[in-house]
């Protein structure tokens, strides 16, 4: 049976030669040309979650050749309408707007989705999309809890779908070059990696139970999370800092950084995780750590460390976010931008390679559009041509899991011992209670 993805691949290769030749469309605008090339190999996308980061992704997706957004899905009617208008301006046609993204999954006019919902929805939305025969691009973290990541790995195998996680730095050219330098021995044997994220986030106050705003479907926003009353300091961003829906700064931003360390040092599951931290700044409803240090040991041979400071923005190595690899011949820095610096053992810079695109790692919506487009096109190439993904489901799961383990260690106040073969917690029943979550009936993760 020929699938829609098979059709897109055949159409892509059938039109490639034509697209390389002189064209009668040279008078078209960039916007128009990008969508003319969509009649055969066009990828039709449903945007799931379009407030802030999701709105930026929608604009980025639709700017790519052969992409059209056919559905905009959000439980916030205001965000959905605003995003649909922006998409219409960019692509010339208005997407269908729905509150419940599951309606979009029923449509034959959707080939792929991107998921930019709150964290507690990431895995379930991705799973439902794959079950509906759609390809998936998901923002990090891959999952809310470890069991969900394992289910996603099995779902990709079972349903044969393309799944890309949004750790976009895996596609940034100079970051790739820096990682290659680490792997090729530019700083010798690398035994330790440090990651960090800093910011100056304000307090979130004490929430009050109020009427649910008319523009919000609060029941659907909660989705797989057991129901709680609406409070006025949760939606839209502060949910990150509530354990019931969010995963804290460790997974909000730390996932990106620990992913770079794992990549450069060829590491997957550790043997031991130890973390400390808490809500140290402010007296409010914020529950997850605003200050946290997570250490990962790899059988006493290599180690990683993550430092997160949400409420003290003092930079490390002159950067608000980044990683440093330490080897026996030097060190290598990858900060929040598209580039790297190599230092010798006397701390002197011996090489630097940076891109020209300006990046703001603290931008909540769209820190690096042009570079992120490379990652999006890698996703499209995987659909059209079978190109290997830069950040597949296993990559997304392992990097997410490391930070989940760090949160579990922080919450319990003790060291976790880990099976290096699968990342599971050993001999700790209380810790393993965090491996999954309680689900609202009807929203369970089921293969």
Coordinates of C-alpha atoms in Angstrom, one line a residue:
X1 CA 0.0 0.0 0.0
X2 CA 1.3 3.4 -0.9
X3 CA 1.4 5.8 2.0
X4 CA 1.2 9.6 1.9
X5 CA 4.9 9.6 2.9
X6 CA 5.8 7.3 -0.1
X7 CA 3.9 9.7 -2.4
X8 CA 5.8 12.7 -1.0
X9 CA 9.1 10.9 -1.6
X10 CA 8.2 10.0 -5.2
X11 CA 7.0 13.5 -5.9
X12 CA 10.1 15.0 -4.4
X13 CA 12.5 13.0 -6.5
X14 CA 10.3 13.5 -9.6
X15 CA 10.4 17.3 -9.2
X16 CA 14.0 17.7 -8.1
X17 CA 15.4 17.9 -11.6
X18 CA 12.8 20.5 -12.5
X19 CA 13.5 22.6 -9.5
X20 CA 17.2 22.8 -10.5
X21 CA 16.3 24.1 -13.9
X22 CA 15.5 27.7 -15.0
X23 CA 11.9 28.4 -14.0
X24 CA 9.0 30.4 -15.2
X25 CA 8.3 31.3 -11.6
X26 CA 11.2 33.7 -11.2
X27 CA 8.8 36.6 -11.0
X28 CA 7.1 35.2 -7.9
X29 CA 7.7 36.4 -4.4
X30 CA 9.7 34.2 -2.1
X31 CA 6.5 33.4 -0.3
X32 CA 4.7 32.4 -3.5
X33 CA 7.6 30.3 -4.9
X34 CA 8.0 28.3 -1.7
X35 CA 4.4 27.1 -2.0
X36 CA 4.2 26.5 -5.7
X37 CA 6.7 23.8 -5.0
X38 CA 4.0 22.2 -2.9
X39 CA 1.6 20.7 -5.4
X40 CA 3.3 17.3 -5.3
X41 CA 5.9 17.1 -2.5
X42 CA 4.2 19.6 -0.3
X43 CA 4.2 18.7 3.4
X44 CA 0.9 19.7 5.1
X45 CA 1.4 20.5 8.8
X46 CA -0.9 20.9 11.8
X47 CA 0.5 23.3 14.3
X48 CA -0.3 22.1 17.8
X49 CA 0.1 24.7 20.5
X50 CA 0.7 28.2 19.1
X51 CA 1.2 30.5 22.0
X52 CA 4.7 32.1 22.0
X53 CA 7.2 29.4 21.0
X54 CA 4.5 27.6 18.9
X55 CA 3.7 30.8 17.1
X56 CA 7.3 31.3 16.2
X57 CA 7.6 27.7 15.0
X58 CA 4.5 28.1 12.8
X59 CA 6.1 31.1 11.1
X60 CA 9.3 29.2 10.7
X61 CA 7.7 26.1 9.3
X62 CA 5.6 27.9 6.8
X63 CA 8.6 29.8 5.4
X64 CA 10.3 26.6 4.4
X65 CA 10.0 25.3 0.8
X66 CA 7.0 23.1 0.1
X67 CA 5.4 23.5 3.6
X68 CA 1.9 24.6 4.1
X69 CA 0.1 24.8 7.5
X70 CA -3.4 23.5 7.1
X71 CA -4.5 23.5 10.8
X72 CA -3.8 25.7 13.7
X73 CA -4.7 24.1 17.0
X74 CA -4.8 25.7 20.5
X75 CA -6.9 25.7 23.6
X76 CA -6.4 29.5 23.7
X77 CA -8.8 31.0 21.1
X78 CA -6.8 34.3 21.1
X79 CA -3.5 32.6 20.4
X80 CA -5.1 30.4 17.7
X81 CA -6.6 33.3 15.9
X82 CA -3.5 35.4 16.0
X83 CA -1.3 32.6 14.7
X84 CA -3.8 31.7 11.9
X85 CA -3.7 35.3 10.8
X86 CA 0.1 35.4 10.7
X87 CA 0.2 32.1 8.8
X88 CA -2.3 33.4 6.3
X89 CA -0.2 36.4 5.7
X90 CA 2.9 34.3 5.1
X91 CA 1.4 31.5 2.9
X92 CA -1.6 33.2 1.3
X93 CA -4.2 30.7 2.6
X94 CA -5.8 30.6 5.9
X95 CA -5.4 27.4 8.0
X96 CA -8.4 25.8 9.7
X97 CA -8.5 26.7 13.4
X98 CA -9.6 24.1 15.9
X99 CA -9.4 24.0 19.7
X100 CA -9.0 20.2 19.9
X101 CA -6.0 19.1 17.9
X102 CA -7.4 15.6 17.7
X103 CA -9.8 16.9 15.0
X104 CA -6.8 17.9 12.9
X105 CA -5.4 14.4 13.3
X106 CA -8.5 13.0 11.6
X107 CA -7.9 15.1 8.5
X108 CA -6.4 13.7 5.3
X109 CA -5.0 17.2 4.7
X110 CA -2.4 16.8 7.5
X111 CA 0.9 14.9 6.8
X112 CA 2.8 16.0 9.9
X113 CA 2.5 18.0 13.1
X114 CA 4.6 20.0 15.4
X115 CA 3.9 19.9 19.1
X116 CA 4.6 23.0 21.1
X117 CA 2.2 22.5 24.0
X118 CA 3.0 22.6 27.7
X119 CA 5.3 19.7 28.7
X120 CA 2.6 17.4 30.1
X121 CA 1.0 17.2 26.7
X122 CA 4.2 16.5 24.6
X123 CA 4.3 12.8 24.7
X124 CA 0.6 12.1 24.4
X125 CA 0.1 14.5 21.5
X126 CA 3.1 12.9 19.7
X127 CA 1.7 9.4 20.3
X128 CA -1.8 10.3 19.1
X129 CA -0.3 11.9 16.0
X130 CA 1.8 8.8 15.2
X131 CA -1.2 6.6 15.7
X132 CA -3.1 8.8 13.2
X133 CA -0.3 8.2 10.6
X134 CA 1.3 11.7 11.0
X135 CA 5.0 12.5 11.2
X136 CA 6.0 14.4 14.4
X137 CA 8.3 17.3 15.3
X138 CA 8.1 17.8 19.1
X139 CA 9.6 20.5 21.2
X140 CA 11.7 19.3 24.1
X141 CA 11.4 17.7 26.6
X142 CA 10.2 14.6 24.8
X143 CA 8.1 13.6 27.8
X144 CA 6.8 14.6 31.2
X145 CA 8.0 11.4 32.9
X146 CA 10.4 8.6 31.9
X147 CA 7.8 6.0 31.0
X148 CA 6.4 8.3 28.3
X149 CA 9.7 8.5 26.6
X150 CA 10.0 4.7 26.4
X151 CA 6.5 4.5 25.0
X152 CA 7.5 7.0 22.3
X153 CA 10.4 4.9 21.2
X154 CA 8.1 1.9 20.9
X155 CA 5.6 4.0 19.0
X156 CA 8.1 5.1 16.4
X157 CA 8.9 1.4 15.8
X158 CA 5.3 0.3 15.8
X159 CA 3.8 3.0 13.6
X160 CA 6.9 3.6 11.4
X161 CA 6.7 7.4 11.7
X162 CA 9.3 10.1 11.5
X163 CA 9.9 11.8 14.9
X164 CA 12.2 14.7 15.5
X165 CA 12.9 16.3 18.9
X166 CA 13.5 20.0 18.9
X167 CA 17.0 20.0 20.3
X168 CA 17.8 22.3 17.4
X169 CA 21.5 22.8 18.1
X170 CA 22.1 19.3 16.7
X171 CA 21.6 20.9 13.3
X172 CA 23.5 24.2 13.8
X173 CA 26.6 24.0 11.5
X174 CA 29.3 25.4 13.8
X175 CA 28.0 23.5 16.7
X176 CA 28.3 20.3 14.6
X177 CA 31.9 21.3 13.8
X178 CA 32.6 21.9 17.5
X179 CA 31.2 18.5 18.5
X180 CA 33.3 16.9 15.7
X181 CA 36.4 18.6 17.1
X182 CA 35.7 17.1 20.5
X183 CA 35.2 13.7 19.0
X184 CA 38.3 13.9 16.9
X185 CA 40.5 14.7 19.8
X186 CA 41.1 18.4 19.5
X187 CA 41.3 18.7 23.3
X188 CA 42.4 15.1 24.0
X189 CA 40.6 12.6 26.1
X190 CA 37.4 14.3 27.5
X191 CA 36.6 13.2 31.0
X192 CA 34.3 15.9 32.2
X193 CA 31.6 18.2 30.8
X194 CA 29.8 21.1 32.5
X195 CA 26.5 22.6 31.3
X196 CA 24.7 25.7 32.6
X197 CA 21.7 27.9 32.2
X198 CA 21.1 31.3 33.9
X199 CA 18.3 33.8 34.0
X200 CA 16.6 36.5 36.1
X201 CA 13.0 35.3 36.3
X202 CA 10.6 37.3 38.4
X203 CA 8.3 35.8 41.1
X204 CA 5.0 34.3 40.0
X205 CA 3.0 35.4 43.1
X206 CA 0.3 33.5 45.0
X207 CA -2.4 32.3 42.6
X208 CA -6.1 32.8 43.2
X209 CA -8.9 30.6 42.1
X210 CA -10.9 32.5 39.5
X211 CA -13.4 31.8 36.7
X212 CA -11.8 30.1 33.7
X213 CA -11.3 32.8 31.0
X214 CA -13.8 32.6 28.1
X215 CA -10.9 32.2 25.7
X216 CA -9.4 29.1 27.4
X217 CA -10.5 25.4 27.3
X218 CA -9.1 24.6 30.7
X219 CA -10.2 21.0 30.6
X220 CA -8.3 20.3 27.4
X221 CA -5.3 22.4 28.5
X222 CA -4.9 20.0 31.4
X223 CA -5.3 17.0 29.2
X224 CA -3.5 14.0 30.7
X225 CA -2.9 15.7 34.1
X226 CA -5.5 15.0 36.8
X227 CA -7.9 17.9 37.1
X228 CA -7.2 20.9 39.3
X229 CA -8.9 24.2 39.8
X230 CA -7.9 27.1 37.6
X231 CA -5.6 29.7 39.2
X232 CA -4.6 33.1 37.7
X233 CA -0.9 32.5 37.8
X234 CA -0.6 29.3 35.8
X235 CA -1.4 30.0 32.2
X236 CA 0.6 30.6 30.0
X237 CA 4.2 30.4 31.1
X238 CA 4.3 29.8 34.8
X239 CA 3.1 26.2 34.5
X240 CA 6.8 25.4 34.0
X241 CA 7.3 25.8 37.7
X242 CA 4.5 23.5 39.0
X243 CA 5.3 19.8 39.3
X244 CA 1.7 18.9 38.2
X245 CA 2.3 20.2 34.7
X246 CA 5.8 21.3 34.3
X247 CA 9.3 19.9 34.6
X248 CA 11.3 22.9 35.8
X249 CA 14.2 24.7 34.3
X250 CA 16.2 21.4 34.1
X251 CA 14.0 20.3 31.3
X252 CA 12.8 23.7 30.1
X253 CA 16.4 24.7 29.1
X254 CA 18.8 22.3 30.7
X255 CA 17.8 19.5 28.2
X256 CA 19.4 21.4 25.4
X257 CA 22.7 21.7 27.2
X258 CA 23.0 18.2 28.6
X259 CA 22.2 17.0 25.1
X260 CA 25.3 18.7 23.7
X261 CA 27.5 17.1 26.4
X262 CA 26.1 13.6 25.8
X263 CA 26.6 14.1 22.0
X264 CA 30.2 15.3 22.3
X265 CA 31.2 12.6 24.8
X266 CA 29.2 9.7 23.3
X267 CA 27.3 9.1 26.5
X268 CA 23.9 7.6 27.1
X269 CA 22.8 6.3 30.5
X270 CA 24.8 7.1 33.6
X271 CA 25.5 4.8 36.6
X272 CA 24.8 7.4 39.3
X273 CA 22.8 10.7 39.5
X274 CA 23.1 13.1 42.4
X275 CA 21.3 16.5 42.6
X276 CA 20.6 19.3 45.0
X277 CA 18.4 22.4 44.6
X278 CA 15.2 24.1 45.6
X279 CA 13.1 27.2 45.4
X280 CA 15.4 29.6 47.0
X281 CA 14.2 33.0 45.6
X282 CA 10.9 34.4 46.5
X283 CA 7.9 33.3 48.5
X284 CA 5.3 32.3 46.0
X285 CA 3.7 29.3 44.3
X286 CA 6.8 28.3 42.4
X287 CA 7.5 24.6 43.2
X288 CA 10.4 23.4 40.9
X289 CA 14.0 24.3 41.7
X290 CA 15.1 27.8 40.7
X291 CA 18.6 26.8 41.7
X292 CA 19.8 23.3 40.9
X293 CA 23.0 21.3 40.4
X294 CA 22.8 17.8 38.9
X295 CA 25.8 15.5 38.6
X296 CA 26.0 12.4 36.4
X297 CA 28.6 9.7 36.9
X298 CA 29.5 7.2 34.2
X299 CA 31.1 4.3 36.0
X300 CA 33.8 6.4 37.5
X301 CA 35.3 7.1 34.1
X302 CA 33.5 10.2 32.9
X303 CA 31.1 12.7 34.5
X304 CA 28.7 15.5 33.6
X305 CA 27.4 18.4 35.7
X306 CA 24.5 20.8 35.1
X307 CA 24.0 24.1 36.9
X308 CA 20.7 25.9 36.6
X309 CA 20.0 29.3 38.1
X310 CA 16.6 30.7 37.1
X311 CA 16.7 33.7 39.4
X312 CA 20.4 34.8 39.3
X313 CA 21.6 35.6 35.8
X314 CA 25.3 35.8 36.6
X315 CA 27.0 34.4 33.5
X316 CA 29.4 31.5 33.2
X317 CA 32.3 31.8 30.8
X318 CA 30.7 35.1 29.7
X319 CA 27.6 33.3 28.5
X320 CA 24.1 32.9 30.0
X321 CA 23.9 29.4 28.6
X322 CA 26.4 26.9 27.4
X323 CA 28.6 23.8 27.8
X324 CA 32.3 23.3 28.4
X325 CA 34.2 20.1 27.5
X326 CA 37.3 19.4 29.6
X327 CA 40.0 17.2 28.2
X328 CA 43.6 16.3 29.0
X329 CA 44.9 18.6 26.2
X330 CA 42.5 21.6 26.6
X331 CA 38.9 22.5 26.7
X332 CA 36.2 23.5 24.3
X333 CA 33.3 25.9 24.8
X334 CA 29.9 25.9 23.0
X335 CA 27.8 28.7 24.3
X336 CA 24.3 29.8 23.3
X337 CA 25.4 30.9 19.8
X338 CA 26.3 29.0 16.7
X339 CA 30.0 28.5 17.4
X340 CA 32.8 27.2 19.6
X341 CA 36.1 28.2 21.2
X342 CA 39.1 25.8 21.9
X343 CA 41.4 26.6 24.7
X344 CA 44.8 25.0 25.5
X345 CA 45.9 23.9 28.9
X346 CA 47.2 27.4 29.7
X347 CA 43.6 28.7 29.0
X348 CA 44.7 30.4 25.8
X349 CA 42.3 30.5 22.9
X350 CA 43.8 28.5 20.0
X351 CA 40.8 28.4 17.7
X352 CA 37.4 30.1 17.4
X353 CA 34.6 29.5 14.9
X354 CA 31.3 31.5 15.1
X355 CA 28.4 32.2 12.8
X356 CA 27.2 35.7 12.0
X357 CA 23.6 35.2 13.1
X358 CA 22.7 37.0 16.3
X359 CA 21.1 34.7 19.0
X360 CA 19.4 35.5 22.3
X361 CA 19.3 32.4 24.4
X362 CA 16.9 34.1 26.9
X363 CA 14.3 34.9 24.2
X364 CA 11.3 32.8 25.2
X365 CA 9.7 32.8 21.7
X366 CA 12.2 32.7 18.9
X367 CA 15.9 32.8 19.8
X368 CA 17.4 31.6 16.5
X369 CA 14.9 31.3 13.6
X370 CA 17.3 31.0 10.7
X371 CA 19.4 28.2 12.5
X372 CA 16.3 26.4 13.7
X373 CA 15.1 26.3 10.0
X374 CA 18.0 23.9 9.4
X375 CA 16.6 21.5 11.9
X376 CA 13.1 21.8 10.5
X377 CA 14.4 21.0 7.0
X378 CA 16.2 18.0 8.4
X379 CA 12.8 16.8 9.5
X380 CA 11.3 17.5 6.1
X381 CA 14.2 15.7 4.4
X382 CA 13.6 12.7 6.6
X383 CA 10.0 12.6 5.3
X384 CA 10.8 13.3 1.7
X385 CA 14.0 11.5 1.2
X386 CA 14.6 9.2 4.2
X387 CA 17.5 11.4 5.4
X388 CA 18.8 10.5 8.9
X389 CA 17.4 12.7 11.6
X390 CA 19.7 14.9 13.6
X391 CA 17.7 14.3 16.8
X392 CA 15.6 11.1 16.7
X393 CA 13.4 9.7 19.3
X394 CA 16.1 7.8 21.2
X395 CA 18.2 11.0 21.3
X396 CA 15.2 12.9 22.7
X397 CA 14.4 10.3 25.3
X398 CA 17.9 9.9 26.7
X399 CA 18.6 13.6 27.0
X400 CA 15.2 14.2 28.6
X401 CA 15.6 11.2 30.9
X402 CA 18.9 12.5 32.3
X403 CA 17.2 15.7 33.5
X404 CA 14.2 13.8 34.8
X405 CA 16.5 11.7 36.9
X406 CA 18.1 14.9 38.2
X407 CA 14.7 16.2 39.2
X408 CA 13.8 12.9 41.0
X409 CA 17.1 13.0 42.9
X410 CA 16.4 16.6 43.9
X411 CA 12.9 15.9 45.1
X412 CA 14.0 12.9 47.2
X413 CA 17.3 14.5 48.4
X414 CA 19.4 11.4 47.6
X415 CA 21.6 9.8 45.1
X416 CA 20.1 7.5 42.5
X417 CA 21.8 4.4 41.1
X418 CA 21.1 3.7 37.5
X419 CA 21.2 0.7 35.2
X420 CA 23.6 1.9 32.4
X421 CA 21.9 -0.4 29.9
X422 CA 18.4 1.3 30.0
X423 CA 18.6 4.2 32.4
X424 CA 16.2 2.6 34.9
X425 CA 16.6 3.5 38.7
X426 CA 17.9 0.6 40.7
X427 CA 16.7 -0.6 44.1
X428 CA 14.7 2.4 45.0
X429 CA 10.9 1.9 45.1
X430 CA 10.2 5.5 46.1
X431 CA 12.2 6.9 43.3
X432 CA 10.6 4.6 40.8
X433 CA 7.2 6.0 41.7
X434 CA 8.2 9.0 39.7
X435 CA 8.9 6.8 36.6
X436 CA 5.3 7.4 35.4
X437 CA 2.4 9.6 36.5
X438 CA -1.2 9.5 37.4
X439 CA -3.3 10.2 34.3
X440 CA -6.7 11.8 33.9
X441 CA -9.1 9.0 32.8
X442 CA -9.3 9.0 29.0
X443 CA -5.9 10.6 28.5
X444 CA -3.6 7.6 29.2
X445 CA -0.5 6.8 27.1
X446 CA -1.5 3.6 25.3
X447 CA 0.3 1.9 22.4

